[in-house]
Amino acid sequence: MDGDRDELVRLLQAYAAEAERLSHVFADRHGMHATDLSALLAVMQADRAGAPLTPGRLGRHLGLSSGATTAVVDRLERADHVRRARDDRDRRRVTLHYGAAAEQVGSAFFGPLGARMDELLAGYDAAELAAARRFLGEATEMVRAYRESVAPPTGG
């Protein structure tokens, strides 16, 4: 069992490292700082989940001060990667949504990777995919919970 555990951890670390390298290639190609890309990904994920981030929540997610978060959002907004919108129910509340440029450059860069992922997944049956989904979901939650338990408290 220890050998299986060690191999899974090694493979997860290798995947995380490759994904990070790929994100750096994307950021470099599009003139983005790594923090800007992290912010954009967080905005896109939250927006697609139907729970758009406020600038404050984005800042806490990234571990940035309000001033640094504003600078990141301003840069992304200028590039049409992110747009600010007033909440319909509470006009004082601003939410962040991904912009047209983000969709366009993301699709162009990551579309071929998506096609390769579809090909890869076609080689697995439903039970294998369910086990992989369960493992990755639980591993992600476990790492998130551990990170939160060891991270310094954030203000606000």
PDB file of C-alpha atoms in Angstrom:
ATOM      1  CA  MET A   1       0.000   0.000   0.000  1.00  0.00           C
ATOM      2  CA  ASP A   2       2.867   2.419   0.788  1.00  0.00           C
ATOM      3  CA  GLY A   3       4.201   1.928  -2.737  1.00  0.00           C
ATOM      4  CA  ASP A   4       0.780   2.747  -4.224  1.00  0.00           C
ATOM      5  CA  ARG A   5       0.482   5.821  -2.004  1.00  0.00           C
ATOM      6  CA  ASP A   6       3.949   7.043  -2.917  1.00  0.00           C
ATOM      7  CA  GLU A   7       3.321   6.515  -6.631  1.00  0.00           C
ATOM      8  CA  LEU A   8      -0.028   8.353  -6.495  1.00  0.00           C
ATOM      9  CA  VAL A   9       1.553  11.269  -4.648  1.00  0.00           C
ATOM     10  CA  ARG A  10       4.416  11.353  -7.165  1.00  0.00           C
ATOM     11  CA  LEU A  11       1.959  11.343 -10.081  1.00  0.00           C
ATOM     12  CA  LEU A  12      -0.176  14.092  -8.526  1.00  0.00           C
ATOM     13  CA  GLN A  13       2.934  16.207  -7.949  1.00  0.00           C
ATOM     14  CA  ALA A  14       4.067  15.629 -11.535  1.00  0.00           C
ATOM     15  CA  TYR A  15       0.610  16.578 -12.863  1.00  0.00           C
ATOM     16  CA  ALA A  16       0.502  19.728 -10.698  1.00  0.00           C
ATOM     17  CA  ALA A  17       3.982  20.741 -11.878  1.00  0.00           C
ATOM     18  CA  GLU A  18       3.093  20.238 -15.558  1.00  0.00           C
ATOM     19  CA  ALA A  19      -0.179  22.140 -15.155  1.00  0.00           C
ATOM     20  CA  GLU A  20       1.709  25.001 -13.508  1.00  0.00           C
ATOM     21  CA  ARG A  21       4.297  25.032 -16.304  1.00  0.00           C
ATOM     22  CA  LEU A  22       1.489  25.144 -18.866  1.00  0.00           C
ATOM     23  CA  SER A  23      -0.177  28.043 -17.047  1.00  0.00           C
ATOM     24  CA  HIS A  24       3.151  29.922 -17.140  1.00  0.00           C
ATOM     25  CA  VAL A  25       3.371  29.363 -20.909  1.00  0.00           C
ATOM     26  CA  PHE A  26      -0.179  30.704 -21.295  1.00  0.00           C
ATOM     27  CA  ALA A  27       0.553  33.706 -19.062  1.00  0.00           C
ATOM     28  CA  ASP A  28       3.810  34.504 -20.882  1.00  0.00           C
ATOM     29  CA  ARG A  29       2.168  34.182 -24.283  1.00  0.00           C
ATOM     30  CA  HIS A  30      -0.579  36.616 -23.274  1.00  0.00           C
ATOM     31  CA  GLY A  31       1.574  39.081 -21.341  1.00  0.00           C
ATOM     32  CA  MET A  32       0.058  38.191 -17.990  1.00  0.00           C
ATOM     33  CA  HIS A  33       1.597  37.932 -14.545  1.00  0.00           C
ATOM     34  CA  ALA A  34       1.068  34.592 -12.771  1.00  0.00           C
ATOM     35  CA  THR A  35      -1.139  36.351 -10.186  1.00  0.00           C
ATOM     36  CA  ASP A  36      -3.299  37.781 -12.975  1.00  0.00           C
ATOM     37  CA  LEU A  37      -3.776  34.303 -14.397  1.00  0.00           C
ATOM     38  CA  SER A  38      -4.664  32.898 -10.975  1.00  0.00           C
ATOM     39  CA  ALA A  39      -7.201  35.693 -10.552  1.00  0.00           C
ATOM     40  CA  LEU A  40      -8.673  35.107 -13.999  1.00  0.00           C
ATOM     41  CA  LEU A  41      -9.034  31.372 -13.381  1.00  0.00           C
ATOM     42  CA  ALA A  42     -10.747  32.018 -10.041  1.00  0.00           C
ATOM     43  CA  VAL A  43     -13.144  34.511 -11.650  1.00  0.00           C
ATOM     44  CA  MET A  44     -13.939  32.117 -14.509  1.00  0.00           C
ATOM     45  CA  GLN A  45     -14.556  29.141 -12.218  1.00  0.00           C
ATOM     46  CA  ALA A  46     -16.813  31.118  -9.889  1.00  0.00           C
ATOM     47  CA  ASP A  47     -18.686  32.775 -12.764  1.00  0.00           C
ATOM     48  CA  ARG A  48     -19.280  29.447 -14.521  1.00  0.00           C
ATOM     49  CA  ALA A  49     -20.489  27.933 -11.223  1.00  0.00           C
ATOM     50  CA  GLY A  50     -23.074  30.711 -10.956  1.00  0.00           C
ATOM     51  CA  ALA A  51     -21.441  32.238  -7.857  1.00  0.00           C
ATOM     52  CA  PRO A  52     -19.401  35.189  -9.153  1.00  0.00           C
ATOM     53  CA  LEU A  53     -16.697  36.541  -6.890  1.00  0.00           C
ATOM     54  CA  THR A  54     -16.618  39.983  -5.391  1.00  0.00           C
ATOM     55  CA  PRO A  55     -13.246  41.735  -5.426  1.00  0.00           C
ATOM     56  CA  GLY A  56     -12.972  41.095  -1.668  1.00  0.00           C
ATOM     57  CA  ARG A  57     -13.524  37.353  -2.045  1.00  0.00           C
ATOM     58  CA  LEU A  58     -11.037  37.268  -4.925  1.00  0.00           C
ATOM     59  CA  GLY A  59      -8.458  39.035  -2.776  1.00  0.00           C
ATOM     60  CA  ARG A  60      -8.940  36.576   0.082  1.00  0.00           C
ATOM     61  CA  HIS A  61      -8.707  33.672  -2.373  1.00  0.00           C
ATOM     62  CA  LEU A  62      -5.409  35.007  -3.714  1.00  0.00           C
ATOM     63  CA  GLY A  63      -4.089  36.238  -0.368  1.00  0.00           C
ATOM     64  CA  LEU A  64      -3.802  39.819  -1.623  1.00  0.00           C
ATOM     65  CA  SER A  65      -4.489  43.173  -0.004  1.00  0.00           C
ATOM     66  CA  SER A  66      -7.447  45.167  -1.294  1.00  0.00           C
ATOM     67  CA  GLY A  67      -5.078  47.529  -3.125  1.00  0.00           C
ATOM     68  CA  ALA A  68      -3.230  44.690  -4.841  1.00  0.00           C
ATOM     69  CA  THR A  69      -6.538  43.030  -5.741  1.00  0.00           C
ATOM     70  CA  THR A  70      -7.780  46.281  -7.291  1.00  0.00           C
ATOM     71  CA  ALA A  71      -4.588  46.520  -9.358  1.00  0.00           C
ATOM     72  CA  VAL A  72      -5.028  42.934 -10.618  1.00  0.00           C
ATOM     73  CA  VAL A  73      -8.700  43.464 -11.483  1.00  0.00           C
ATOM     74  CA  ASP A  74      -7.888  46.775 -13.192  1.00  0.00           C
ATOM     75  CA  ARG A  75      -5.226  45.089 -15.385  1.00  0.00           C
ATOM     76  CA  LEU A  76      -7.570  42.241 -16.275  1.00  0.00           C
ATOM     77  CA  GLU A  77     -10.411  44.651 -17.003  1.00  0.00           C
ATOM     78  CA  ARG A  78      -8.239  46.775 -19.315  1.00  0.00           C
ATOM     79  CA  ALA A  79      -7.407  43.626 -21.297  1.00  0.00           C
ATOM     80  CA  ASP A  80     -11.131  42.633 -21.424  1.00  0.00           C
ATOM     81  CA  HIS A  81     -10.372  39.448 -19.499  1.00  0.00           C
ATOM     82  CA  VAL A  82     -12.614  40.477 -16.599  1.00  0.00           C
ATOM     83  CA  ARG A  83     -15.532  42.854 -16.224  1.00  0.00           C
ATOM     84  CA  ARG A  84     -17.069  44.337 -13.118  1.00  0.00           C
ATOM     85  CA  ALA A  85     -20.854  44.344 -12.765  1.00  0.00           C
ATOM     86  CA  ARG A  86     -23.219  45.788 -10.194  1.00  0.00           C
ATOM     87  CA  ASP A  87     -25.374  43.211  -8.436  1.00  0.00           C
ATOM     88  CA  ASP A  88     -29.031  43.523  -9.516  1.00  0.00           C
ATOM     89  CA  ARG A  89     -30.301  43.044  -5.957  1.00  0.00           C
ATOM     90  CA  ASP A  90     -27.696  45.181  -4.181  1.00  0.00           C
ATOM     91  CA  ARG A  91     -26.277  47.926  -6.398  1.00  0.00           C
ATOM     92  CA  ARG A  92     -23.471  48.566  -3.876  1.00  0.00           C
ATOM     93  CA  ARG A  93     -22.128  45.048  -4.463  1.00  0.00           C
ATOM     94  CA  VAL A  94     -19.749  44.506  -7.394  1.00  0.00           C
ATOM     95  CA  THR A  95     -19.199  41.057  -8.886  1.00  0.00           C
ATOM     96  CA  LEU A  96     -16.525  39.911 -11.300  1.00  0.00           C
ATOM     97  CA  HIS A  97     -17.210  38.090 -14.561  1.00  0.00           C
ATOM     98  CA  TYR A  98     -14.888  36.851 -17.262  1.00  0.00           C
ATOM     99  CA  GLY A  99     -14.748  38.949 -20.408  1.00  0.00           C
ATOM    100  CA  ALA A 100     -14.819  38.190 -24.109  1.00  0.00           C
ATOM    101  CA  ALA A 101     -11.031  38.255 -24.486  1.00  0.00           C
ATOM    102  CA  ALA A 102     -10.605  35.651 -21.755  1.00  0.00           C
ATOM    103  CA  GLU A 103     -13.029  33.304 -23.487  1.00  0.00           C
ATOM    104  CA  GLN A 104     -11.366  33.861 -26.852  1.00  0.00           C
ATOM    105  CA  VAL A 105      -7.726  33.384 -25.827  1.00  0.00           C
ATOM    106  CA  GLY A 106      -8.606  30.576 -23.426  1.00  0.00           C
ATOM    107  CA  SER A 107     -10.461  28.623 -26.100  1.00  0.00           C
ATOM    108  CA  ALA A 108      -7.701  29.147 -28.654  1.00  0.00           C
ATOM    109  CA  PHE A 109      -4.952  28.034 -26.263  1.00  0.00           C
ATOM    110  CA  PHE A 110      -6.704  25.309 -24.242  1.00  0.00           C
ATOM    111  CA  GLY A 111      -9.130  23.992 -26.881  1.00  0.00           C
ATOM    112  CA  PRO A 112      -6.601  21.524 -28.318  1.00  0.00           C
ATOM    113  CA  LEU A 113      -5.845  20.302 -24.793  1.00  0.00           C
ATOM    114  CA  GLY A 114      -9.579  19.725 -24.259  1.00  0.00           C
ATOM    115  CA  ALA A 115      -9.711  17.619 -27.416  1.00  0.00           C
ATOM    116  CA  ARG A 116      -6.750  15.570 -26.198  1.00  0.00           C
ATOM    117  CA  MET A 117      -8.478  15.124 -22.827  1.00  0.00           C
ATOM    118  CA  ASP A 118     -11.593  13.826 -24.597  1.00  0.00           C
ATOM    119  CA  GLU A 119      -9.440  11.278 -26.439  1.00  0.00           C
ATOM    120  CA  LEU A 120      -7.758  10.232 -23.199  1.00  0.00           C
ATOM    121  CA  LEU A 121     -11.047   9.836 -21.318  1.00  0.00           C
ATOM    122  CA  ALA A 122     -12.502   7.709 -24.108  1.00  0.00           C
ATOM    123  CA  GLY A 123     -10.070   4.978 -23.040  1.00  0.00           C
ATOM    124  CA  TYR A 124     -11.696   4.588 -19.607  1.00  0.00           C
ATOM    125  CA  ASP A 125     -14.990   2.970 -18.696  1.00  0.00           C
ATOM    126  CA  ALA A 126     -17.640   4.559 -16.477  1.00  0.00           C
ATOM    127  CA  ALA A 127     -16.451   2.789 -13.306  1.00  0.00           C
ATOM    128  CA  GLU A 128     -12.841   3.888 -13.837  1.00  0.00           C
ATOM    129  CA  LEU A 129     -13.936   7.475 -14.454  1.00  0.00           C
ATOM    130  CA  ALA A 130     -16.132   7.426 -11.346  1.00  0.00           C
ATOM    131  CA  ALA A 131     -13.210   6.195  -9.232  1.00  0.00           C
ATOM    132  CA  ALA A 132     -10.891   8.846 -10.691  1.00  0.00           C
ATOM    133  CA  ARG A 133     -13.503  11.576 -10.131  1.00  0.00           C
ATOM    134  CA  ARG A 134     -14.046  10.463  -6.526  1.00  0.00           C
ATOM    135  CA  PHE A 135     -10.312  10.286  -5.803  1.00  0.00           C
ATOM    136  CA  LEU A 136      -9.497  13.662  -7.352  1.00  0.00           C
ATOM    137  CA  GLY A 137     -12.445  15.352  -5.659  1.00  0.00           C
ATOM    138  CA  GLU A 138     -11.573  13.944  -2.245  1.00  0.00           C
ATOM    139  CA  ALA A 139      -7.846  14.645  -2.668  1.00  0.00           C
ATOM    140  CA  THR A 140      -8.553  18.238  -3.678  1.00  0.00           C
ATOM    141  CA  GLU A 141     -10.842  18.747  -0.680  1.00  0.00           C
ATOM    142  CA  MET A 142      -8.291  17.167   1.664  1.00  0.00           C
ATOM    143  CA  VAL A 143      -5.504  19.475   0.412  1.00  0.00           C
ATOM    144  CA  ARG A 144      -7.812  22.526   0.592  1.00  0.00           C
ATOM    145  CA  ALA A 145      -8.766  21.734   4.188  1.00  0.00           C
ATOM    146  CA  TYR A 146      -5.134  21.180   5.171  1.00  0.00           C
ATOM    147  CA  ARG A 147      -4.059  24.420   3.470  1.00  0.00           C
ATOM    148  CA  GLU A 148      -6.718  26.341   5.369  1.00  0.00           C
ATOM    149  CA  SER A 149      -5.617  24.767   8.650  1.00  0.00           C
ATOM    150  CA  VAL A 150      -1.977  25.833   8.203  1.00  0.00           C
ATOM    151  CA  ALA A 151      -2.444  29.170   6.415  1.00  0.00           C
ATOM    152  CA  PRO A 152      -2.088  32.348   8.423  1.00  0.00           C
ATOM    153  CA  PRO A 153      -5.408  34.072   9.116  1.00  0.00           C
ATOM    154  CA  THR A 154      -6.392  36.698   6.567  1.00  0.00           C
ATOM    155  CA  GLY A 155      -7.811  40.047   7.476  1.00  0.00           C
ATOM    156  CA  GLY A 156     -11.477  40.597   6.582  1.00  0.00           C
TER     157      GLY A 156
END
